XYZ file of C-alpha atoms in Angstrom:
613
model
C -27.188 135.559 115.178
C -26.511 135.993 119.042
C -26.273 139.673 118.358
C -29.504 139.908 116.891
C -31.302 137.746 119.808
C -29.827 139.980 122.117
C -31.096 142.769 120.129
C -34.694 141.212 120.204
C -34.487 140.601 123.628
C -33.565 143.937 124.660
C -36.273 145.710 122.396
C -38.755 143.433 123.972
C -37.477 144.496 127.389
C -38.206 148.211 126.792
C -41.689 147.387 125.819
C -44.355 148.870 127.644
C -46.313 145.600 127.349
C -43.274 143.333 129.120
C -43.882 145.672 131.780
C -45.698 143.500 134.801
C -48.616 145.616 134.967
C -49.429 144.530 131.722
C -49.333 140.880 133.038
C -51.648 141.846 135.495
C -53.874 143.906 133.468
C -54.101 141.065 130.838
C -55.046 138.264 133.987
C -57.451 140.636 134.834
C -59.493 141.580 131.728
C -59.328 137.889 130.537
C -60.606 136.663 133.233
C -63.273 139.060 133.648
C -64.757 138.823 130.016
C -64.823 135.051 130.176
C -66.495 135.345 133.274
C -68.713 137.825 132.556
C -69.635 136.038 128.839
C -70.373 132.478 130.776
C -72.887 134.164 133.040
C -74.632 135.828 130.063
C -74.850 133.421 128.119
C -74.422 130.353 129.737
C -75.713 130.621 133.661
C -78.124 133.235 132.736
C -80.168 130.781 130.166
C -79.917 127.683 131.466
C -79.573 128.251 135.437
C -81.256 131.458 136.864
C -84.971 130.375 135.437
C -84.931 127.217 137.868
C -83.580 129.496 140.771
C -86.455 132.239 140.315
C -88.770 129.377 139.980
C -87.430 127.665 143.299
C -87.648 130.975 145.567
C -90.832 131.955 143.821
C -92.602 128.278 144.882
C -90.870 128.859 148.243
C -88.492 125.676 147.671
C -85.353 127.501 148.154
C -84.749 130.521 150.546
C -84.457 134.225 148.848
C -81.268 134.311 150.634
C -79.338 132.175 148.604
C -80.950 133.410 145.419
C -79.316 136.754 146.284
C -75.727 134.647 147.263
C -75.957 134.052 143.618
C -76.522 137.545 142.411
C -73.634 139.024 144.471
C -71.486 136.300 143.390
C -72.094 137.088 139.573
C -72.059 141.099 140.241
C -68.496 140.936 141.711
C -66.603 140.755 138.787
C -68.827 143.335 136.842
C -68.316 145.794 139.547
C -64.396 144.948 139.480
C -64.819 145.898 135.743
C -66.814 148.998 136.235
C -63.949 149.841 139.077
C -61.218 149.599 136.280
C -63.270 151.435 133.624
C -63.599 153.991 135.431
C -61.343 154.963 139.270
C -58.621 152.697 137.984
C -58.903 154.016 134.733
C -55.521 156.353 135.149
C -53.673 153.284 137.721
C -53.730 149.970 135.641
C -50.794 149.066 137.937
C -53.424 148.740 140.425
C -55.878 146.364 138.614
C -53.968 143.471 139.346
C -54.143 143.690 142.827
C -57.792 144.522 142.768
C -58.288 141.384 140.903
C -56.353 139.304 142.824
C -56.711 140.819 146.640
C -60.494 141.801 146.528
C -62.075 140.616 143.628
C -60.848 136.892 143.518
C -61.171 136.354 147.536
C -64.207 138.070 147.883
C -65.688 135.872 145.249
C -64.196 132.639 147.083
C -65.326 133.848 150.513
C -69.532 134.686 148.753
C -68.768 131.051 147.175
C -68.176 129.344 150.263
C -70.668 130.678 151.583
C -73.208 129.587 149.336
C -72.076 126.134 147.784
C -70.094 125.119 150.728
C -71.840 126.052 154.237
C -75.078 125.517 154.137
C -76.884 127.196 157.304
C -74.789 129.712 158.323
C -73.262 128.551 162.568
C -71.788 131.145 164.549
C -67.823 130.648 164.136
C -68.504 130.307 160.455
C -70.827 134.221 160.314
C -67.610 135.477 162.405
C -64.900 133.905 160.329
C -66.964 135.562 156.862
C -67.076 139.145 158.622
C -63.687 139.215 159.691
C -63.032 138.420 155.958
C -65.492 141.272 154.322
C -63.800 143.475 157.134
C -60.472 142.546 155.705
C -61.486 143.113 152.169
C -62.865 146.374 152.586
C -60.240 148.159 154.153
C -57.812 146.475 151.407
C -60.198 148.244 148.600
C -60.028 151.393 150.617
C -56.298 151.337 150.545
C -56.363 150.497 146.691
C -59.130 153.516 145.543
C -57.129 155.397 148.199
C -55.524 158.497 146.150
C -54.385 160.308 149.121
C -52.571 157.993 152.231
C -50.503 160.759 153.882
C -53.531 162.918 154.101
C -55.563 161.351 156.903
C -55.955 161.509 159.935
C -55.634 159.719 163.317
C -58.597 157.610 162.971
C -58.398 156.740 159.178
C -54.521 155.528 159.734
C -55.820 153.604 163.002
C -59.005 152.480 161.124
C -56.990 150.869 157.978
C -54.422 149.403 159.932
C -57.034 147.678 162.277
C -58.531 146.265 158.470
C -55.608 145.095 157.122
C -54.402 143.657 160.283
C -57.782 141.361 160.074
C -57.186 141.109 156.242
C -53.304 139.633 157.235
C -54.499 137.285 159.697
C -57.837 136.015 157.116
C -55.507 135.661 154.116
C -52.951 133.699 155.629
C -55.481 131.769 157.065
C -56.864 131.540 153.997
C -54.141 130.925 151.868
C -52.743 128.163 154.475
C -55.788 126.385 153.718
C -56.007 126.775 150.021
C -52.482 125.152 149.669
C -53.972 122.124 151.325
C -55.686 121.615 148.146
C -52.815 123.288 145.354
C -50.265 120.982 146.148
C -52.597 117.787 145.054
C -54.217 119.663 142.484
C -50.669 120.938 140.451
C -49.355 117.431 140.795
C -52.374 115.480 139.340
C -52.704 118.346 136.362
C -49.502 117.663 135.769
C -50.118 113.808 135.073
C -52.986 114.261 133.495
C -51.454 116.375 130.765
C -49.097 114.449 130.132
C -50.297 111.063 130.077
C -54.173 111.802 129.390
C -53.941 114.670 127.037
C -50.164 114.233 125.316
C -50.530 110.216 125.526
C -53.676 109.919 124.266
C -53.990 113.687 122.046
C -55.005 111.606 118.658
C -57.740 110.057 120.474
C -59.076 113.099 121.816
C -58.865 114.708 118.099
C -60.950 111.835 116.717
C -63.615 112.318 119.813
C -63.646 116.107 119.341
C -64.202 115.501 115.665
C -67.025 112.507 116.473
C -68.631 115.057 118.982
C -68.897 117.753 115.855
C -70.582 115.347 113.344
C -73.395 113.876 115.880
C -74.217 117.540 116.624
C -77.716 118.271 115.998
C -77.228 121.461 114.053
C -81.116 122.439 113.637
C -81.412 121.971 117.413
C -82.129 124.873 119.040
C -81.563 123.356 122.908
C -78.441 121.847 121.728
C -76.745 125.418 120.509
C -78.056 126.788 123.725
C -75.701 124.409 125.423
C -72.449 125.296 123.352
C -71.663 128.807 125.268
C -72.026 127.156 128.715
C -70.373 124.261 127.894
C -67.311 126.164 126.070
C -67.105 129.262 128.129
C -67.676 127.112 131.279
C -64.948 124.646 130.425
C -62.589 127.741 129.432
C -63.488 129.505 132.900
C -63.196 126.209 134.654
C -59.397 126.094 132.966
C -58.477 129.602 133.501
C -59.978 129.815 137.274
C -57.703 126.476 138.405
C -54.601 128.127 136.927
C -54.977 131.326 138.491
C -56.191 129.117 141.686
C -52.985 127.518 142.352
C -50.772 131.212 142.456
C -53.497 132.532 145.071
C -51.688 131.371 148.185
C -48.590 132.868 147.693
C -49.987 136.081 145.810
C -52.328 137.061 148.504
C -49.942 136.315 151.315
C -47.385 139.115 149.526
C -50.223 141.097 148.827
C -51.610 141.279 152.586
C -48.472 141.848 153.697
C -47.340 144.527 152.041
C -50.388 146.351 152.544
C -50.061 145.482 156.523
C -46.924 146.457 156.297
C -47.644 150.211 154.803
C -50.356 150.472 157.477
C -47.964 149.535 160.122
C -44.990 152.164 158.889
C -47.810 154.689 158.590
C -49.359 154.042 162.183
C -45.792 153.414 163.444
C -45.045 157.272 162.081
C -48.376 158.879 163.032
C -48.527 157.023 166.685
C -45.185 155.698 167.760
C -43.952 151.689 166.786
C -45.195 150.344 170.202
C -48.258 151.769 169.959
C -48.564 150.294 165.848
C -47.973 146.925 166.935
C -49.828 146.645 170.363
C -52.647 147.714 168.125
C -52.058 144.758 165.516
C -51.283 142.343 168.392
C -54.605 143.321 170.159
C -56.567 143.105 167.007
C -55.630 139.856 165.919
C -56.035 138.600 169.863
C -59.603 139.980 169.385
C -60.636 138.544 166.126
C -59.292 134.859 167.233
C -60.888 135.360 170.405
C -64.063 136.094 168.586
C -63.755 132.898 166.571
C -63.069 130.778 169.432
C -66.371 132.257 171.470
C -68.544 131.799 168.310
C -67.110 128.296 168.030
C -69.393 126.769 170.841
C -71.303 123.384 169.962
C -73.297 122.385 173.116
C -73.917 118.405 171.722
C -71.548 116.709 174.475
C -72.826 118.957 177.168
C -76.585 117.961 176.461
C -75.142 114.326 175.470
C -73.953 114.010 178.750
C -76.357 115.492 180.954
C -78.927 113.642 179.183
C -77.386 110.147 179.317
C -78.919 108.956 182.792
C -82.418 109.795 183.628
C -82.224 112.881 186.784
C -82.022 110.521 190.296
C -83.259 113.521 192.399
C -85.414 116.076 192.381
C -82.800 118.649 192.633
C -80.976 117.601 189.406
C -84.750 117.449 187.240
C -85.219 121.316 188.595
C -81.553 121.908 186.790
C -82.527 119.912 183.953
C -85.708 122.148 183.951
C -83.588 125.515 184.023
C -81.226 124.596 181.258
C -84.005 123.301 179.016
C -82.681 126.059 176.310
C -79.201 124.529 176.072
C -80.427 121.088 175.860
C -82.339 121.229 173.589
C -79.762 123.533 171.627
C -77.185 120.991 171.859
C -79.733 118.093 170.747
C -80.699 119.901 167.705
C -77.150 120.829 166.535
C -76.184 117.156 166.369
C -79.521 116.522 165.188
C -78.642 119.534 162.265
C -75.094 118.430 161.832
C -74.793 117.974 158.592
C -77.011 120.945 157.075
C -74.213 123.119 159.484
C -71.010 121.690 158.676
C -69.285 120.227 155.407
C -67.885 117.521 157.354
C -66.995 115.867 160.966
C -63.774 116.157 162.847
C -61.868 113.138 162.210
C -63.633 112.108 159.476
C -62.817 114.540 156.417
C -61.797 111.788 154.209
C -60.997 113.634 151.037
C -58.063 115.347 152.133
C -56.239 111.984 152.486
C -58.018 110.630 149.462
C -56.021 113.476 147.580
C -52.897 113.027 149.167
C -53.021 109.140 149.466
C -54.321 108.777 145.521
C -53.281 109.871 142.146
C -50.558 111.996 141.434
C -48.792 112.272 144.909
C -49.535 108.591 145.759
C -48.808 108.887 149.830
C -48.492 106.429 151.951
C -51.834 106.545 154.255
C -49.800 107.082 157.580
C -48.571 110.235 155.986
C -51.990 111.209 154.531
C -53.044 110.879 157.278
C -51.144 113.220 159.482
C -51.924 115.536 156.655
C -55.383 114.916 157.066
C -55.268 115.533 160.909
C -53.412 118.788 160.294
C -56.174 119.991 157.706
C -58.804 119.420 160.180
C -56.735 120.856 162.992
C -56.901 124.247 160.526
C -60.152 124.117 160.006
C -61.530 123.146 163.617
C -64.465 125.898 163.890
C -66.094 124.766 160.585
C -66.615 121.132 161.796
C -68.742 119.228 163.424
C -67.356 117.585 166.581
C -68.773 114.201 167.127
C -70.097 113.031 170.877
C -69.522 109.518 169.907
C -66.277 107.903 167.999
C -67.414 106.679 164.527
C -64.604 104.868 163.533
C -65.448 100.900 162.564
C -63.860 98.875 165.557
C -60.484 97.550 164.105
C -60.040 99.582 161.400
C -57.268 101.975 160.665
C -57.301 105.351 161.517
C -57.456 106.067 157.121
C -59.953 103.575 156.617
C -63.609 104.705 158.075
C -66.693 106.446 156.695
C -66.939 109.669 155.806
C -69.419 111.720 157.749
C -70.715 108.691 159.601
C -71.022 111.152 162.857
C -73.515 113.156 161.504
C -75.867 109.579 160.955
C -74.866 107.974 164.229
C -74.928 111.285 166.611
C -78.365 112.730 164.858
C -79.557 109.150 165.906
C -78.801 109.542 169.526
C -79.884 113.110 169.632
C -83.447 112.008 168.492
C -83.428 109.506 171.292
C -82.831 111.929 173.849
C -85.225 114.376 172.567
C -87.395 112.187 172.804
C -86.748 110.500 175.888
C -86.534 114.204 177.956
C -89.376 116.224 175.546
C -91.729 113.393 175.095
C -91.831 114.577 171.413
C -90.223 113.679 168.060
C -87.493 116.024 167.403
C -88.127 116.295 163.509
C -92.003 117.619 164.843
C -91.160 119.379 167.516
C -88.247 121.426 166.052
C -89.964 121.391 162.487
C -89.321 124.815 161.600
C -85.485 124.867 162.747
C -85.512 121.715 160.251
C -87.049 123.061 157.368
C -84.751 126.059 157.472
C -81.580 123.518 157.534
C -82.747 121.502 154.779
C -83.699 124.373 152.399
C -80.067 126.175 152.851
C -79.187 124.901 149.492
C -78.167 126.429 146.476
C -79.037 122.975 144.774
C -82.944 124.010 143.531
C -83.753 119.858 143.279
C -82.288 119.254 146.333
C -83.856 121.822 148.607
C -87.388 120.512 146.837
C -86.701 116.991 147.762
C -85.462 117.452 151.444
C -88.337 120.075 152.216
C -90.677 117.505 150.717
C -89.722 115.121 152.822
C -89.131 116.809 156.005
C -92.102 119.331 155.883
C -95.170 117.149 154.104
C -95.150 119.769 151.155
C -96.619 116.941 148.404
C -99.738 118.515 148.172
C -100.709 122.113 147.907
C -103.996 122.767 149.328
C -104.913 125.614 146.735
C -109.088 126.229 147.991
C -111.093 125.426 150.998
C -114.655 126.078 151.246
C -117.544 125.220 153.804
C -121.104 125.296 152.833
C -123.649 125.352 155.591
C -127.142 124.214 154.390
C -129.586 125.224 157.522
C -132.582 122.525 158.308
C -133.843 124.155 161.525
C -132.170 122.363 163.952
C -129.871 120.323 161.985
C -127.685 121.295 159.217
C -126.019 119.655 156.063
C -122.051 120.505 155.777
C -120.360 120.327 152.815
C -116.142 120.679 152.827
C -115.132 121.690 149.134
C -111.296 121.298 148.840
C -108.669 121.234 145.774
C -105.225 119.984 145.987
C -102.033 120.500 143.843
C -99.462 117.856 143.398
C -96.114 119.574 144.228
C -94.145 116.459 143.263
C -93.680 114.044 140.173
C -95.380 111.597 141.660
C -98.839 109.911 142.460
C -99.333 111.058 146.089
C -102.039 110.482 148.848
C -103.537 113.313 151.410
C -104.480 111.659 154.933
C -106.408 113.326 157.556
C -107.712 112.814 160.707
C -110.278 114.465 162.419
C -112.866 114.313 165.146
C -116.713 114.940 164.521
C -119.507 115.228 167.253
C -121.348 113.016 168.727
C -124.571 114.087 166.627
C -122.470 114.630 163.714
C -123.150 111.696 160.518
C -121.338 111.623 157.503
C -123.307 111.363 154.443
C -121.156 111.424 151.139
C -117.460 111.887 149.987
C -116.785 112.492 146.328
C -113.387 112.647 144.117
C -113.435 115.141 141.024
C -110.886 116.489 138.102
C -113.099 119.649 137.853
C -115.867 121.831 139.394
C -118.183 120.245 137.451
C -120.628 118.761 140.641
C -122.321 116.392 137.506
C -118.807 114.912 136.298
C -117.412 113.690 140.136
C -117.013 110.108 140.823
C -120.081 108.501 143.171
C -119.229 107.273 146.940
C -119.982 103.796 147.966
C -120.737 102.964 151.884
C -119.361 100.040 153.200
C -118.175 98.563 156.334
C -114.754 99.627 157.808
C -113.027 96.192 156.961
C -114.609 96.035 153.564
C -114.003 99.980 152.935
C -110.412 98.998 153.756
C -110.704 96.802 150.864
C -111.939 97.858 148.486
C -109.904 101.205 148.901
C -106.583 99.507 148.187
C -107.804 97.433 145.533
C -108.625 100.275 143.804
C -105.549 102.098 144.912
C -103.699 99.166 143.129
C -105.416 99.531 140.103
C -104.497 103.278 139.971
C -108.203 104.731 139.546
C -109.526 107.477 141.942
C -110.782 106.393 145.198
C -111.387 108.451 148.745
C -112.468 106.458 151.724
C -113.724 108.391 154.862
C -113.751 105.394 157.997
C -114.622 105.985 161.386
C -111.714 104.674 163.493
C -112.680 105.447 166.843
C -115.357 107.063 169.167
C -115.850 110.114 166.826
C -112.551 109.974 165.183
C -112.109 109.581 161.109
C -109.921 109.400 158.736
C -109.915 110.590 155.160
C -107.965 108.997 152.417
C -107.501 110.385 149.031
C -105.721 109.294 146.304
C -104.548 109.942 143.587
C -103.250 113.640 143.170
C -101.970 113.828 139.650
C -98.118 114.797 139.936
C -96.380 117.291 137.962
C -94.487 116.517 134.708
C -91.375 117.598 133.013
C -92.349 119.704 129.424
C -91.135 122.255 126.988
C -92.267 125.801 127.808
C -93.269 128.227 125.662
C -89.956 128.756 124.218
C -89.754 125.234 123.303
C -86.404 125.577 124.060
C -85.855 124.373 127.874
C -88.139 121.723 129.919
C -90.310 123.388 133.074
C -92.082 122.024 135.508
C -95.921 121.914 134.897
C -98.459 121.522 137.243
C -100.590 118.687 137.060
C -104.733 118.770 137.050
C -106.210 119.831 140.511
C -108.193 117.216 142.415
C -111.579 118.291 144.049
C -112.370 116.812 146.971
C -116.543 116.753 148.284
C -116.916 115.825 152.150
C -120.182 116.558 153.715
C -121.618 115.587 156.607
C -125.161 116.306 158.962
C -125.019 117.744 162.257
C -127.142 118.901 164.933
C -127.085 122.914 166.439
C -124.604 123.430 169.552
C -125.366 126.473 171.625
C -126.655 127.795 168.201
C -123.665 127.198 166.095
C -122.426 124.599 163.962
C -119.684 122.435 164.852
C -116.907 121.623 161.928
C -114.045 119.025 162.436
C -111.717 119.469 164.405
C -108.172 118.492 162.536
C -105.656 115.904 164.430
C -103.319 114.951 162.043
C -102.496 114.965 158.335
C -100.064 113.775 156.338
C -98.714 114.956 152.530
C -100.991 117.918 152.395
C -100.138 122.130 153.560
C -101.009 125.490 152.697
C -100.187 128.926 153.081
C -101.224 132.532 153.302
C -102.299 131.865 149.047
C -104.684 129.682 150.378
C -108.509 130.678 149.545
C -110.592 129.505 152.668
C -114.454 130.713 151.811
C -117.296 130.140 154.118
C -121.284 130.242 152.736
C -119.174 132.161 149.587
């Protein structure tokens, strides 16, 4: 019997496929066609229609839509790689998988589920990386090494040299997060899956008979949910090796630079060259790393007590009101504050590992410490007065410093910092790959309820007098009832004669205005706001000032498309709005209103203005 295991064994040893290029080459193929199979037939389907939808409403910048198309085009171009130049070096496939494919796709996902809008140290930190992973592809496709020159052997060991420095940075900082993770898989196979494996059989089976077999939206579901939760399973295992494979990998390929410079150049000259590129690429970092909050914090605390010190105020204007708006911006820049990324000891201090929370949280401090130029660094201390160190809030600097920043900006602009830097703000809150959440937040931020879809101004010519009518029609952009609000100025001459509501063009079908004092008009306009039917109500609030109410603009609902197979967003009825007004001739023209305010309501270069047709 012994004779024959050993006899097994050592036929399976002489296998080609016990060789370990076979190990790689089956990581990477499996991996690839599960991935590649979940984004056909799961993402594809049931994710990419909202995204196209997002960027084509504007809702969610084309930026991020493209994030999302390199991300998925990685892996096919890994595969296309191995059909084709890696066709005749298999033993190569595994380090293409693992040292390009696999970090490049972490480094494009970070990027586009983790940072938001892109800050300086971050942009530096991601080229340095695509640097890195370039020349390591070079050196992989590279069929030739001893053939180059001078500049190609000084060229790839300046690239791997960044690549060495970024993937032990990187893999420092994914071991944060392995050492948790393999412990609580660990307990949760064993006691959740082996301690309670009949249970899941009978809720596996349960799931199988309540499936809606003639559904057509629940099949659709089936690939993403199995392929996802297989690619979810394979990705974590292959996850928790990275640190320690692409720290040999890097290496080695540093190291075969270095001999190679060492031989073409001279060894002093090989490492001063590594030495001076990793001084330059932390250097880099460190200068892109600069968050002006505290300086503007500071200089803005006290009002200026000479003249002198309001002229320097004056000059550095640019800074200040950089350094107010990236506190303002915090948390559409950075994933979390210094001192206050909670989940790191949350990982360590719960579940499998069970710490106590002094020792989470020195881990905790020495995670942040390694991640310094991708937070936030608070002006003001956010921890609850006498409460441990382990114990506050989670991102409470980003609420209590954009706070303070507001106040200042106000204080030193005289204007609202969410108006006055509007566009800087819109930008933040639509870096999102979430297509909900960039609708929501630009919503809010940017008054983008209502779509003004047509504007057009009819002049009726009495001699010296005229009769203006405003024709508009609005779009609700949300899924619910919402109200337009503007406020405008006539002229002195200027009367206002009529304002109508109407769910078509049809002049016959709109609803008839009522005149009625301002109190009374107040009145009666929420009473009928309350009972949910159509009123507008134009007021005079002022020596020629108005305002114009309308409500409601239908909002959109939630329904089946076409397909009848997933729910879309459709557009609720338009709302046409009648204004007109008399005025008399000034220097023989006719004066229109002239817009102060408005609330709920935009347009855009789509928007038809006519005048007189």
């Amino acid at each position: 019997m012994i004779a024959r295991i050993r006899m097994l064994r050592d036929r399976v040893a002489q296998s080609p496929y016990a060789r370990p290029e076979w190990l790689g080459m089956a990581l990477f193929w499996g991996w690839n066609l599960v991935f590649l199979a979940f984004m056909t037939l799961g993402f594809a389907p049931n994710v990419l229609p909202d995204m196209l939808r997002a960027v084509r409403d504007g809702d969610m910048p084309t930026t991020f839509l493209a994030y999302a198309l390199v991300l998925t085009s990685i892996p096919a171009a890994a595969v296309l790689l191995a059909l084709t130049w890696f066709r005749t070096a298999p033993e190569r496939l595994f380090a293409l998988g693992y040292g390009v494919e696999g970090p490049l796709m972490l480094v494009v996902a970070v990027r586009f589920f983790v940072i938001r809008e892109l800050t300086p140290a971050a942009g530096v930190m991601l080229g340095l990386a695509g640097l890195g992973l370039a020349a390591f592809l070079w050196t992989l496709m590279d069929r030739g090494r001893d053939a180059h020159g001078s500049v190609a052997v000084a060229v790839r060991l300046v690239g791997l040299s960044l690549l060495l420095l970024v993937g032990l940075y990187a893999a420092v900082w994914i071991t944060f997060y392995t050492v948790p993770l393999v412990a609580e898989a660990a307990r949760a196979l064993w006691v959740d899956v082996l301690g309670n494996l009949r249970k899941l059989v009978d809720d596996f089976l349960r799931t199988l008979r309540d499936f809606d077999w003639r559904s057509l939206a629940a099949w659709r579901m089936v690939p993403f949910a199995v392929l996802g939760t297989a690619l979810a399973a394979l990705t974590g295992a292959l996850f928790v090796a990275m640190p320690v494979v692409i720290a040999v990998l890097y290496v080695r390929a540093w190291s075969a630079a270095l001999r190679a410079a060492a031989a073409r150049f001279g060894r002093r000259v090989a490492v001063a060259t590594t030495v001076a590129t990793l001084a330059a690429a932390v250097a880099g970092v460190v200068a892109a790393d600069r968050q002006p909050q505290a300086a503007a914090f500071a200089r803005l605390a006290e009002p200026p007590a000479t003249l002198d010190a309001a002229r320097a105020l004056a000059r550095d204007e640019a800074d200040l009101r950089a350094g107010l708006v990236n506190a303002y911006l915090a948390r559409y820049r950075y994933f979390s504050a210094a001192g206050e990324v909670m989940h790191i000891r949350d990982l360590y201090a719960r579940g499998a590992l069970d710490l106590a929370p002094a020792n989470a949280e020195r881990l905790g401090r020495a995670y942040e410490a390694w991640v310094r130029p991708l937070l936030y660094r608070p002006v003001r201390a956010a921890e609850r007065p006498g409460a441990p160190r382990w114990r506050r809030v989670d991102n409470t600097a980003f609420v209590v410093d954009a706070a303070r920043a507001a106040e200042l900006y106000q204080r030193y602009f005289d204007a609202p910092i969410d108006r006055a830097e509007r566009p800087a703000l819109v930008a933040a809150v639509g870096a999102t790959w979430m297509a909900e959440q960039a609708v929501a937040e630009r919503l809010q931020v940017d008054d983008r309820e209502v779509y003004l879809e047509r504007q057009a101004v009819t002049v009726a010519e009495h001699g010296d007098w005229a009769e203006v009518e405003l024709h508009e029609v609005y779009r609700n952009r949300t899924t619910r009832r919402q109200e337009v609000v503007y406020h405008f100025s006539l002229p002195e001459s200027a009367v206002v004669t009529g304002v109508w509501l109407g769910g078509s063009e049809d002049r016959a079908a709109r609803f008839a205005h009522r005149v009625a004092p301002r109190g009374a008009a107040q009145q009666l306009y929420r009473e009928e706001v309350r009972r949910r039917v159509d009123p507008a109500l134009v007021e005079q609030i002022g020596p020629r000032q108005y305002r114009l109410r309308v409500f409601p603009v239908e909002p959109r609902r939630w329904d089946f498309g076409a397909d009848g197979r997933r729910m879309q967003a459709v557009d609720g009825p338009p709302l046409h709005l009648w204004l007109t007004w008399r005025v008399l001739a000034a220097d023989g023209a006719w004066p229109l209103p002239r817009l102060g305010e408005l609330r709920n309501v935009y347009w855009d270069a789509r928007t038809v203005r006519t005048v007189d047709g």
